[in-house]
Structure formats: C-alpha cells, structure tokens
PDB file of C-alpha atoms and ligand atoms in Angstrom:
ATOM      1  CA  UNK P   1      44.689 -21.608  19.658  1.00  0.00           C
ATOM      2  CA  UNK P   2      48.457 -20.285  19.214  1.00  0.00           C
ATOM      3  CA  UNK P   3      47.098 -16.764  19.864  1.00  0.00           C
ATOM      4  CA  UNK P   4      45.553 -18.137  22.940  1.00  0.00           C
ATOM      5  CA  UNK P   5      48.576 -19.355  24.681  1.00  0.00           C
ATOM      6  CA  UNK P   6      48.592 -16.281  27.147  1.00  0.00           C
ATOM      7  CA  UNK P   7      45.430 -17.384  28.531  1.00  0.00           C
ATOM      8  CA  UNK P   8      46.865 -18.117  31.830  1.00  0.00           C
ATOM      9  CA  UNK P   9      48.344 -15.190  32.547  1.00  0.00           C
ATOM     10  CA  UNK P  10      45.707 -13.886  34.547  1.00  0.00           C
ATOM     11  CA  UNK P  11      45.951 -16.721  36.983  1.00  0.00           C
ATOM     12  CA  UNK P  12      48.419 -18.308  39.102  1.00  0.00           C
ATOM     13  CA  UNK P  13      47.996 -21.803  38.405  1.00  0.00           C
ATOM     14  CA  UNK P  14      47.449 -24.387  35.849  1.00  0.00           C
ATOM     15  CA  UNK P  15      43.589 -24.634  36.351  1.00  0.00           C
ATOM     16  CA  UNK P  16      41.095 -23.354  33.665  1.00  0.00           C
ATOM     17  CA  UNK P  17      38.063 -23.900  35.973  1.00  0.00           C
ATOM     18  CA  UNK P  18      37.936 -23.246  39.541  1.00  0.00           C
ATOM     19  CA  UNK P  19      34.855 -23.739  41.515  1.00  0.00           C
ATOM     20  CA  UNK P  20      34.463 -23.300  45.192  1.00  0.00           C
ATOM     21  CA  UNK P  21      31.634 -24.072  47.534  1.00  0.00           C
ATOM     22  CA  UNK P  22      28.928 -23.622  44.828  1.00  0.00           C
ATOM     23  CA  UNK P  23      25.411 -23.543  46.019  1.00  0.00           C
ATOM     24  CA  UNK P  24      22.125 -23.428  43.819  1.00  0.00           C
ATOM     25  CA  UNK P  25      18.451 -23.853  44.781  1.00  0.00           C
ATOM     26  CA  UNK P  26      15.371 -23.557  42.645  1.00  0.00           C
ATOM     27  CA  UNK P  27      12.090 -22.781  44.286  1.00  0.00           C
ATOM     28  CA  UNK P  28      13.575 -23.817  47.817  1.00  0.00           C
ATOM     29  CA  UNK P  29      14.874 -27.006  46.546  1.00  0.00           C
ATOM     30  CA  UNK P  30      18.754 -27.190  46.844  1.00  0.00           C
ATOM     31  CA  UNK P  31      20.188 -28.750  43.557  1.00  0.00           C
ATOM     32  CA  UNK P  32      23.719 -27.929  44.231  1.00  0.00           C
ATOM     33  CA  UNK P  33      24.910 -27.791  47.857  1.00  0.00           C
ATOM     34  CA  UNK P  34      28.515 -27.873  48.039  1.00  0.00           C
ATOM     35  CA  UNK P  35      30.359 -28.309  44.646  1.00  0.00           C
ATOM     36  CA  UNK P  36      34.043 -27.958  44.336  1.00  0.00           C
ATOM     37  CA  UNK P  37      35.753 -28.739  41.479  1.00  0.00           C
ATOM     38  CA  UNK P  38      39.266 -27.725  39.627  1.00  0.00           C
ATOM     39  CA  UNK P  39      39.978 -28.509  36.088  1.00  0.00           C
ATOM     40  CA  UNK P  40      43.414 -28.762  34.755  1.00  0.00           C
ATOM     41  CA  UNK P  41      44.606 -27.511  31.521  1.00  0.00           C
ATOM     42  CA  UNK P  42      44.136 -30.216  28.801  1.00  0.00           C
ATOM     43  CA  UNK P  43      42.176 -32.493  31.266  1.00  0.00           C
ATOM     44  CA  UNK P  44      39.078 -34.344  30.611  1.00  0.00           C
ATOM     45  CA  UNK P  45      36.672 -34.531  33.582  1.00  0.00           C
ATOM     46  CA  UNK P  46      33.688 -36.961  33.422  1.00  0.00           C
ATOM     47  CA  UNK P  47      30.723 -36.298  35.339  1.00  0.00           C
ATOM     48  CA  UNK P  48      28.193 -39.030  36.085  1.00  0.00           C
ATOM     49  CA  UNK P  49      24.940 -38.455  38.064  1.00  0.00           C
ATOM     50  CA  UNK P  50      21.289 -39.634  37.967  1.00  0.00           C
ATOM     51  CA  UNK P  51      18.824 -37.770  35.886  1.00  0.00           C
ATOM     52  CA  UNK P  52      17.587 -34.590  37.235  1.00  0.00           C
ATOM     53  CA  UNK P  53      20.635 -34.443  39.871  1.00  0.00           C
ATOM     54  CA  UNK P  54      21.903 -31.095  38.563  1.00  0.00           C
ATOM     55  CA  UNK P  55      24.652 -31.902  36.000  1.00  0.00           C
ATOM     56  CA  UNK P  56      23.302 -29.596  33.441  1.00  0.00           C
ATOM     57  CA  UNK P  57      22.565 -26.794  36.082  1.00  0.00           C
ATOM     58  CA  UNK P  58      26.441 -26.881  37.153  1.00  0.00           C
ATOM     59  CA  UNK P  59      27.845 -26.350  33.613  1.00  0.00           C
ATOM     60  CA  UNK P  60      25.382 -23.593  32.895  1.00  0.00           C
ATOM     61  CA  UNK P  61      26.707 -21.981  35.968  1.00  0.00           C
ATOM     62  CA  UNK P  62      30.166 -22.199  34.609  1.00  0.00           C
ATOM     63  CA  UNK P  63      29.307 -20.150  31.537  1.00  0.00           C
ATOM     64  CA  UNK P  64      27.197 -17.736  33.454  1.00  0.00           C
ATOM     65  CA  UNK P  65      23.794 -18.984  31.898  1.00  0.00           C
ATOM     66  CA  UNK P  66      22.498 -19.918  35.580  1.00  0.00           C
ATOM     67  CA  UNK P  67      23.652 -17.469  38.534  1.00  0.00           C
ATOM     68  CA  UNK P  68      24.540 -19.376  41.670  1.00  0.00           C
ATOM     69  CA  UNK P  69      23.323 -18.572  45.091  1.00  0.00           C
ATOM     70  CA  UNK P  70      26.594 -18.814  46.668  1.00  0.00           C
ATOM     71  CA  UNK P  71      30.007 -19.816  45.970  1.00  0.00           C
ATOM     72  CA  UNK P  72      32.950 -18.898  43.429  1.00  0.00           C
ATOM     73  CA  UNK P  73      33.290 -19.830  39.933  1.00  0.00           C
ATOM     74  CA  UNK P  74      36.691 -18.834  38.025  1.00  0.00           C
ATOM     75  CA  UNK P  75      37.204 -19.572  34.394  1.00  0.00           C
ATOM     76  CA  UNK P  76      40.740 -18.636  33.240  1.00  0.00           C
ATOM     77  CA  UNK P  77      41.321 -17.276  36.683  1.00  0.00           C
ATOM     78  CA  UNK P  78      38.331 -14.695  36.446  1.00  0.00           C
ATOM     79  CA  UNK P  79      35.230 -14.845  38.501  1.00  0.00           C
ATOM     80  CA  UNK P  80      32.097 -15.628  36.349  1.00  0.00           C
ATOM     81  CA  UNK P  81      29.606 -14.064  38.604  1.00  0.00           C
ATOM     82  CA  UNK P  82      31.256 -10.717  38.513  1.00  0.00           C
ATOM     83  CA  UNK P  83      31.793 -10.602  34.770  1.00  0.00           C
ATOM     84  CA  UNK P  84      30.017  -7.813  32.930  1.00  0.00           C
ATOM     85  CA  UNK P  85      28.209  -8.555  29.459  1.00  0.00           C
ATOM     86  CA  UNK P  86      31.261  -7.885  27.440  1.00  0.00           C
ATOM     87  CA  UNK P  87      33.605 -10.155  29.782  1.00  0.00           C
ATOM     88  CA  UNK P  88      30.874 -12.894  29.670  1.00  0.00           C
ATOM     89  CA  UNK P  89      30.788 -12.784  26.057  1.00  0.00           C
ATOM     90  CA  UNK P  90      34.559 -12.899  25.727  1.00  0.00           C
ATOM     91  CA  UNK P  91      34.622 -15.789  27.907  1.00  0.00           C
ATOM     92  CA  UNK P  92      32.072 -17.813  25.986  1.00  0.00           C
ATOM     93  CA  UNK P  93      33.998 -17.320  22.754  1.00  0.00           C
ATOM     94  CA  UNK P  94      36.778 -19.232  24.560  1.00  0.00           C
ATOM     95  CA  UNK P  95      34.416 -21.854  26.230  1.00  0.00           C
ATOM     96  CA  UNK P  96      32.409 -24.142  23.899  1.00  0.00           C
ATOM     97  CA  UNK P  97      29.133 -25.859  25.143  1.00  0.00           C
ATOM     98  CA  UNK P  98      27.548 -28.985  23.641  1.00  0.00           C
ATOM     99  CA  UNK P  99      24.100 -28.472  24.596  1.00  0.00           C
ATOM    100  CA  UNK P 100      21.988 -31.653  25.553  1.00  0.00           C
ATOM    101  CA  UNK P 101      19.774 -30.859  22.605  1.00  0.00           C
ATOM    102  CA  UNK P 102      21.839 -30.170  19.540  1.00  0.00           C
ATOM    103  CA  UNK P 103      20.461 -26.578  19.285  1.00  0.00           C
ATOM    104  CA  UNK P 104      21.336 -26.357  15.379  1.00  0.00           C
ATOM    105  CA  UNK P 105      19.374 -23.756  13.378  1.00  0.00           C
ATOM    106  CA  UNK P 106      16.898 -25.591  11.600  1.00  0.00           C
ATOM    107  CA  UNK P 107      16.473 -22.848   9.068  1.00  0.00           C
ATOM    108  CA  UNK P 108      20.285 -22.622   8.059  1.00  0.00           C
ATOM    109  CA  UNK P 109      22.188 -25.120   6.171  1.00  0.00           C
ATOM    110  CA  UNK P 110      25.157 -26.755   7.695  1.00  0.00           C
ATOM    111  CA  UNK P 111      27.582 -24.112   6.360  1.00  0.00           C
ATOM    112  CA  UNK P 112      25.371 -21.174   7.628  1.00  0.00           C
ATOM    113  CA  UNK P 113      25.161 -22.904  11.229  1.00  0.00           C
ATOM    114  CA  UNK P 114      29.088 -23.146  11.197  1.00  0.00           C
ATOM    115  CA  UNK P 115      29.524 -19.510  10.021  1.00  0.00           C
ATOM    116  CA  UNK P 116      27.257 -18.207  12.624  1.00  0.00           C
ATOM    117  CA  UNK P 117      29.605 -18.187  15.622  1.00  0.00           C
ATOM    118  CA  UNK P 118      32.259 -16.571  13.398  1.00  0.00           C
ATOM    119  CA  UNK P 119      30.055 -14.004  12.345  1.00  0.00           C
ATOM    120  CA  UNK P 120      28.218 -13.258  15.491  1.00  0.00           C
ATOM    121  CA  UNK P 121      31.449 -12.810  17.328  1.00  0.00           C
ATOM    122  CA  UNK P 122      32.799 -10.614  14.225  1.00  0.00           C
ATOM    123  CA  UNK P 123      36.186 -12.854  14.796  1.00  0.00           C
ATOM    124  CA  UNK P 124      36.878 -12.991  11.013  1.00  0.00           C
ATOM    125  CA  UNK P 125      35.216 -11.260   8.075  1.00  0.00           C
ATOM    126  CA  UNK P 126      37.265 -12.485   5.211  1.00  0.00           C
ATOM    127  CA  UNK P 127      34.876 -14.893   3.089  1.00  0.00           C
ATOM    128  CA  UNK P 128      38.072 -17.220   2.002  1.00  0.00           C
ATOM    129  CA  UNK P 129      39.223 -17.640   5.875  1.00  0.00           C
ATOM    130  CA  UNK P 130      35.801 -18.431   7.063  1.00  0.00           C
ATOM    131  CA  UNK P 131      35.254 -20.980   4.099  1.00  0.00           C
ATOM    132  CA  UNK P 132      38.569 -22.430   5.132  1.00  0.00           C
ATOM    133  CA  UNK P 133      37.612 -22.697   8.847  1.00  0.00           C
ATOM    134  CA  UNK P 134      34.222 -23.999   8.016  1.00  0.00           C
ATOM    135  CA  UNK P 135      35.807 -26.746   5.882  1.00  0.00           C
ATOM    136  CA  UNK P 136      38.456 -27.646   8.566  1.00  0.00           C
ATOM    137  CA  UNK P 137      35.776 -27.795  11.319  1.00  0.00           C
ATOM    138  CA  UNK P 138      33.869 -30.271   9.124  1.00  0.00           C
ATOM    139  CA  UNK P 139      36.862 -32.171   8.493  1.00  0.00           C
ATOM    140  CA  UNK P 140      37.535 -32.775  12.141  1.00  0.00           C
ATOM    141  CA  UNK P 141      34.113 -34.507  12.547  1.00  0.00           C
ATOM    142  CA  UNK P 142      34.459 -36.371   8.924  1.00  0.00           C
ATOM    143  CA  UNK P 143      31.485 -34.803   7.387  1.00  0.00           C
ATOM    144  CA  UNK P 144      32.789 -32.335   4.601  1.00  0.00           C
ATOM    145  CA  UNK P 145      30.150 -33.662   2.173  1.00  0.00           C
ATOM    146  CA  UNK P 146      26.921 -32.331   4.105  1.00  0.00           C
ATOM    147  CA  UNK P 147      28.058 -28.731   4.078  1.00  0.00           C
ATOM    148  CA  UNK P 148      25.077 -27.592   2.011  1.00  0.00           C
ATOM    149  CA  UNK P 149      22.346 -29.831   3.528  1.00  0.00           C
ATOM    150  CA  UNK P 150      19.710 -28.695   6.020  1.00  0.00           C
ATOM    151  CA  UNK P 151      19.964 -30.260   9.511  1.00  0.00           C
ATOM    152  CA  UNK P 152      16.730 -32.126   8.984  1.00  0.00           C
ATOM    153  CA  UNK P 153      18.224 -33.981   6.197  1.00  0.00           C
ATOM    154  CA  UNK P 154      20.860 -35.374   8.565  1.00  0.00           C
ATOM    155  CA  UNK P 155      20.763 -38.334  11.047  1.00  0.00           C
ATOM    156  CA  UNK P 156      20.921 -37.768  14.912  1.00  0.00           C
ATOM    157  CA  UNK P 157      24.556 -38.779  14.993  1.00  0.00           C
ATOM    158  CA  UNK P 158      25.456 -36.497  12.136  1.00  0.00           C
ATOM    159  CA  UNK P 159      23.537 -33.423  13.755  1.00  0.00           C
ATOM    160  CA  UNK P 160      25.732 -34.108  16.875  1.00  0.00           C
ATOM    161  CA  UNK P 161      28.757 -34.159  14.911  1.00  0.00           C
ATOM    162  CA  UNK P 162      27.939 -30.784  13.310  1.00  0.00           C
ATOM    163  CA  UNK P 163      27.239 -29.283  16.568  1.00  0.00           C
ATOM    164  CA  UNK P 164      30.479 -30.251  17.830  1.00  0.00           C
ATOM    165  CA  UNK P 165      31.983 -28.909  14.708  1.00  0.00           C
ATOM    166  CA  UNK P 166      30.085 -25.468  15.118  1.00  0.00           C
ATOM    167  CA  UNK P 167      31.642 -25.509  18.754  1.00  0.00           C
ATOM    168  CA  UNK P 168      35.049 -26.213  17.557  1.00  0.00           C
ATOM    169  CA  UNK P 169      35.210 -23.671  14.811  1.00  0.00           C
ATOM    170  CA  UNK P 170      35.877 -20.951  17.687  1.00  0.00           C
ATOM    171  CA  UNK P 171      38.774 -23.127  18.736  1.00  0.00           C
ATOM    172  CA  UNK P 172      37.650 -23.249  22.428  1.00  0.00           C
ATOM    173  CA  UNK P 173      40.011 -23.817  25.243  1.00  0.00           C
ATOM    174  CA  UNK P 174      37.478 -25.265  27.236  1.00  0.00           C
ATOM    175  CA  UNK P 175      34.499 -27.614  25.899  1.00  0.00           C
ATOM    176  CA  UNK P 176      31.335 -28.611  28.139  1.00  0.00           C
ATOM    177  CA  UNK P 177      29.741 -31.467  26.621  1.00  0.00           C
ATOM    178  CA  UNK P 178      26.186 -32.174  28.072  1.00  0.00           C
ATOM    179  CA  UNK P 179      25.371 -35.898  27.096  1.00  0.00           C
ATOM    180  CA  UNK P 180      27.347 -36.141  23.801  1.00  0.00           C
ATOM    181  CA  UNK P 181      26.349 -39.645  23.058  1.00  0.00           C
ATOM    182  CA  UNK P 182      22.889 -39.632  24.232  1.00  0.00           C
ATOM    183  CA  UNK P 183      20.414 -41.266  21.642  1.00  0.00           C
ATOM    184  CA  UNK P 184      23.190 -42.648  19.526  1.00  0.00           C
ATOM    185  CA  UNK P 185      23.920 -46.052  18.645  1.00  0.00           C
ATOM    186  CA  UNK P 186      26.960 -47.692  20.014  1.00  0.00           C
ATOM    187  CA  UNK P 187      29.039 -47.297  16.947  1.00  0.00           C
ATOM    188  CA  UNK P 188      28.256 -43.751  16.424  1.00  0.00           C
ATOM    189  CA  UNK P 189      28.556 -43.048  20.268  1.00  0.00           C
ATOM    190  CA  UNK P 190      31.978 -44.622  20.047  1.00  0.00           C
ATOM    191  CA  UNK P 191      33.069 -42.345  17.196  1.00  0.00           C
ATOM    192  CA  UNK P 192      32.039 -39.308  19.295  1.00  0.00           C
ATOM    193  CA  UNK P 193      34.153 -40.533  22.114  1.00  0.00           C
ATOM    194  CA  UNK P 194      37.076 -40.930  19.891  1.00  0.00           C
ATOM    195  CA  UNK P 195      36.335 -37.314  18.657  1.00  0.00           C
ATOM    196  CA  UNK P 196      36.160 -35.879  22.111  1.00  0.00           C
ATOM    197  CA  UNK P 197      39.807 -37.488  22.465  1.00  0.00           C
ATOM    198  CA  UNK P 198      40.961 -36.117  19.181  1.00  0.00           C
ATOM    199  CA  UNK P 199      39.879 -32.855  20.176  1.00  0.00           C
ATOM    200  CA  UNK P 200      41.644 -33.132  23.582  1.00  0.00           C
ATOM    201  CA  UNK P 201      45.101 -33.997  21.983  1.00  0.00           C
ATOM    202  CA  UNK P 202      44.765 -31.674  18.897  1.00  0.00           C
ATOM    203  CA  UNK P 203      43.771 -28.314  20.641  1.00  0.00           C
ATOM    204  CA  UNK P 204      45.085 -29.269  24.168  1.00  0.00           C
ATOM    205  CA  UNK P 205      41.440 -28.401  25.215  1.00  0.00           C
ATOM    206  CA  UNK P 206      40.004 -29.023  28.711  1.00  0.00           C
ATOM    207  CA  UNK P 207      36.533 -30.722  28.907  1.00  0.00           C
ATOM    208  CA  UNK P 208      33.809 -31.414  31.254  1.00  0.00           C
ATOM    209  CA  UNK P 209      31.938 -34.343  29.890  1.00  0.00           C
ATOM    210  CA  UNK P 210      28.546 -35.007  31.134  1.00  0.00           C
ATOM    211  CA  UNK P 211      27.474 -38.576  30.318  1.00  0.00           C
ATOM    212  CA  UNK P 212      25.391 -41.758  31.228  1.00  0.00           C
ATOM    213  CA  UNK P 213      27.308 -43.593  28.646  1.00  0.00           C
ATOM    214  CA  UNK P 214      29.906 -45.745  30.530  1.00  0.00           C
ATOM    215  CA  UNK P 215      31.970 -46.637  27.513  1.00  0.00           C
ATOM    216  CA  UNK P 216      32.215 -42.801  26.777  1.00  0.00           C
ATOM    217  CA  UNK P 217      33.409 -42.209  30.385  1.00  0.00           C
ATOM    218  CA  UNK P 218      35.713 -44.900  30.166  1.00  0.00           C
ATOM    219  CA  UNK P 219      37.325 -43.824  26.778  1.00  0.00           C
ATOM    220  CA  UNK P 220      37.282 -39.973  27.394  1.00  0.00           C
ATOM    221  CA  UNK P 221      37.858 -39.525  31.076  1.00  0.00           C
ATOM    222  CA  UNK P 222      41.195 -38.657  32.905  1.00  0.00           C
ATOM    223  CA  UNK P 223      39.084 -38.200  36.089  1.00  0.00           C
ATOM    224  CA  UNK P 224      35.461 -39.043  37.053  1.00  0.00           C
ATOM    225  CA  UNK P 225      33.281 -37.428  39.522  1.00  0.00           C
ATOM    226  CA  UNK P 226      29.731 -38.702  40.580  1.00  0.00           C
ATOM    227  CA  UNK P 227      27.352 -36.213  41.597  1.00  0.00           C
ATOM    228  CA  UNK P 228      24.688 -36.926  44.088  1.00  0.00           C
ATOM    229  CA  UNK P 229      22.558 -35.009  46.600  1.00  0.00           C
ATOM    230  CA  UNK P 230      24.313 -31.765  45.588  1.00  0.00           C
ATOM    231  CA  UNK P 231      27.836 -32.914  46.299  1.00  0.00           C
ATOM    232  CA  UNK P 232      30.528 -34.940  44.294  1.00  0.00           C
ATOM    233  CA  UNK P 233      30.074 -38.155  46.342  1.00  0.00           C
ATOM    234  CA  UNK P 234      32.916 -39.962  44.739  1.00  0.00           C
ATOM    235  CA  UNK P 235      35.955 -39.126  42.615  1.00  0.00           C
ATOM    236  CA  UNK P 236      38.738 -41.027  40.816  1.00  0.00           C
ATOM    237  CA  UNK P 237      39.731 -42.679  37.648  1.00  0.00           C
ATOM    238  CA  UNK P 238      37.300 -44.918  35.857  1.00  0.00           C
ATOM    239  CA  UNK P 239      39.246 -48.200  37.093  1.00  0.00           C
ATOM    240  CA  UNK P 240      39.194 -46.688  40.655  1.00  0.00           C
ATOM    241  CA  UNK P 241      35.215 -46.242  40.738  1.00  0.00           C
ATOM    242  CA  UNK P 242      34.616 -49.241  38.864  1.00  0.00           C
ATOM    243  CA  UNK P 243      36.249 -51.402  41.529  1.00  0.00           C
ATOM    244  CA  UNK P 244      34.873 -49.079  44.590  1.00  0.00           C
ATOM    245  CA  UNK P 245      32.909 -51.158  47.072  1.00  0.00           C
ATOM    246  CA  UNK P 246      30.246 -48.603  48.200  1.00  0.00           C
ATOM    247  CA  UNK P 247      26.889 -50.047  46.803  1.00  0.00           C
ATOM    248  CA  UNK P 248      25.933 -46.307  45.561  1.00  0.00           C
ATOM    249  CA  UNK P 249      29.138 -46.256  43.342  1.00  0.00           C
ATOM    250  CA  UNK P 250      28.913 -49.752  42.062  1.00  0.00           C
ATOM    251  CA  UNK P 251      25.216 -48.937  40.835  1.00  0.00           C
ATOM    252  CA  UNK P 252      26.848 -47.066  38.077  1.00  0.00           C
ATOM    253  CA  UNK P 253      29.038 -49.567  37.069  1.00  0.00           C
ATOM    254  CA  UNK P 254      26.500 -52.454  36.639  1.00  0.00           C
ATOM    255  CA  UNK P 255      26.157 -53.537  33.200  1.00  0.00           C
ATOM    256  CA  UNK P 256      23.922 -56.247  32.009  1.00  0.00           C
TER     257      UNK P 256
HETATM  258  N1  ATP K 301      16.081 -22.796  35.111  1.00  0.00           N
HETATM  259  C1  ATP K 301      15.577 -23.755  36.053  1.00  0.00           C
HETATM  260  N2  ATP K 301      14.476 -23.218  36.745  1.00  0.00           N
HETATM  261  C2  ATP K 301      13.974 -24.169  37.988  1.00  0.00           C
HETATM  262  N3  ATP K 301      14.251 -25.283  37.998  1.00  0.00           N
HETATM  263  C3  ATP K 301      15.423 -25.834  37.214  1.00  0.00           C
HETATM  264  C4  ATP K 301      16.137 -24.968  36.149  1.00  0.00           C
HETATM  265  N4  ATP K 301      16.939 -25.723  35.557  1.00  0.00           N
HETATM  266  C5  ATP K 301      17.125 -26.756  36.143  1.00  0.00           C
HETATM  267  N5  ATP K 301      15.984 -26.902  37.326  1.00  0.00           N
HETATM  268  C6  ATP K 301      15.867 -28.140  38.049  1.00  0.00           C
HETATM  269  O1  ATP K 301      17.089 -28.424  38.583  1.00  0.00           O
HETATM  270  C7  ATP K 301      17.120 -29.990  38.645  1.00  0.00           C
HETATM  271  C8  ATP K 301      18.264 -30.281  38.177  1.00  0.00           C
HETATM  272  O2  ATP K 301      18.191 -30.286  36.499  1.00  0.00           O
HETATM  273  P1  ATP K 301      19.399 -30.523  35.440  1.00  0.00           P
HETATM  274  O3  ATP K 301      18.922 -30.248  34.108  1.00  0.00           O
HETATM  275  O4  ATP K 301      20.749 -29.769  36.108  1.00  0.00           O
HETATM  276  O5  ATP K 301      19.399 -32.200  35.571  1.00  0.00           O
HETATM  277  P2  ATP K 301      20.463 -33.169  35.062  1.00  0.00           P
HETATM  278  O6  ATP K 301      21.313 -33.858  35.997  1.00  0.00           O
HETATM  279  O7  ATP K 301      21.395 -32.522  34.105  1.00  0.00           O
HETATM  280  O8  ATP K 301      19.395 -34.334  34.359  1.00  0.00           O
HETATM  281  P3  ATP K 301      19.509 -35.240  32.887  1.00  0.00           P
HETATM  282  O9  ATP K 301      20.324 -36.352  33.286  1.00  0.00           O
HETATM  283  O10 ATP K 301      18.110 -35.700  32.999  1.00  0.00           O
HETATM  284  O11 ATP K 301      19.852 -34.135  32.003  1.00  0.00           O
HETATM  285  C9  ATP K 301      15.864 -30.484  38.008  1.00  0.00           C
HETATM  286  O12 ATP K 301      14.974 -30.800  39.244  1.00  0.00           O
HETATM  287  C10 ATP K 301      15.461 -29.222  37.127  1.00  0.00           C
HETATM  288  O13 ATP K 301      13.846 -29.125  37.123  1.00  0.00           O
HETATM  289 MG1   MG K 302      20.996 -32.551  31.905  1.00  0.00          MG
END
C-alpha cells in the first residue's frame, strides 16, 4: 500500500473512479442510459437495484471487462476505454473484483488460490514473502486453518471469505464487491460486512458494494445509489433514503 501512495499523481482530484454519461446496450436494449458516479479515496459506495437492472454490467465496465457504447470511465484518472492491454492489466492489479460467483479455482488448494494472483502478476517471486502474504490475507478473513483445504471442502461463507482474501492479497486500492453476502446466513453476512469495513479502515481502500442485503448496505455504506431504468434514480445516506417518501425508494427499505 505504502508503495502506491503516489497513485493520485496522474489525477488532479481526490476521485479514484469518475464515470460520466456512461451508456451501454445489449441487443438493442439499453441497460445503462446515463450513469454518472464519482468515488472518493477511502469511500464505500453501495449500489442497490432490482435484479437484472445492470449493476454487474456497471462494475464490469469499470474494470474494462465490458466496453461501454458511450461515456467516460476514469480509474485513477486514466480513461479505461483507451487503455491498452498492458495498462488494463496494471489497473486490474490495483482494482480488486469480488465476482458474484466466488470464482475460486476448484482444482487448487486455498494456498494455491491465494498464490495465484501474485504469481500471475509476477509481483513477488520470493517463496517466503509469498507465504507471509498468503498467511496475512487468510488472517484478515480469520481462516488461517483452512490453508491446505480444497474449495469443495469449505462452506459457502468460507469460500466467500477466501475469495475476498485472494482479492486482498494484491492490496487493491479499489475493491468492487458484487453481492458479497448473497446466499449467506445473517451471522456470516454480518461478518462479511464487518470485514468490508475493516478493509476500508486498514487499507484506506475505496469500494463499490453491490448488494440486496439492507443490513450490509447500512453497515458498509458512506453513500447509497439506487440504479433504476439505466440511471441513478436516488442517492443519499442510508438514513436519508430510508426516510425518503418516494414510493419506489421506499420499496427498497420495506422489511417484514
Ligand atoms: N455480456 C452480456 N451480453 C448480453 N447481455 C448481457 C450481458 N451482460 C449482461 N447482460 C444483460 O444486461 C442486463 C443486466 O445484467 P446485470 O448482470 O448487470 O444485472 P444485475 O443488476 O447485476 O442483476 P442481479 O441482481 O440479478 O445480479 C440483463 O438483462 C443481462 O441479461
Ligand atoms: Mg449482478
């Protein structure tokens, strides 16, 4: 992290992500119409929205996995749509992506899964240093004891935490969480939400957290945006939105 303190040199402001007038259609159907979003350093932004509305598409655009039709996406002040292969790879070592599916490699142990990003990016070759980083990453998620297990031997919550550990091992400055608590029991979900906050505080990371889990949204958000019909329909703090009188906004905060 210390080595990356100069990350903002190539940008004039404090934003690590700047999206302007982003538009994306699939097969003539406009999913994202006019998305504008700026994320500050150390900020946790939560995105709420119905299933199929375009939340995953949006964060895939940020890391250059989906190419937008129009608009500008800057990460660390650089236009993602103009990055070459090498620049995209460099950017992706600084932006962690927790996929909606855990995307662990089933044929590798937990240790090998965690070593993978380090080896692939050739960031570190020293065995001892790799061991230390793997241990630190597992310690962050409270799972040092499963280091030699296979993903299939772990529960869903453990797999989620391991995929988080694997993302954290590169000490990303931005983390994009796609439904980090989905499918987990309330207690495990709470642990993940706390972990998201610990990571924010420990590494000063900025995050976008996509979730349907209101408790996760409440615990982790500095700011919430509601995606609807291709735009951010509403914005505000959890408490602002919870007390908003708009029926559509209200519909997100109805609990049983
Ligand atoms: N690569 C793609 N090609 C064609 N259509 C796509 C592609 N990716 C996403 N879509 C479509 O874009 C729409 C938005 O998908 P997206 O995955 O972003 O939804 P979401 O808001 O993340 O939903 P969920 O909450 O269920 O995860 C969907 O209709 C989906 O089918
Ligand atoms: Mg999704």
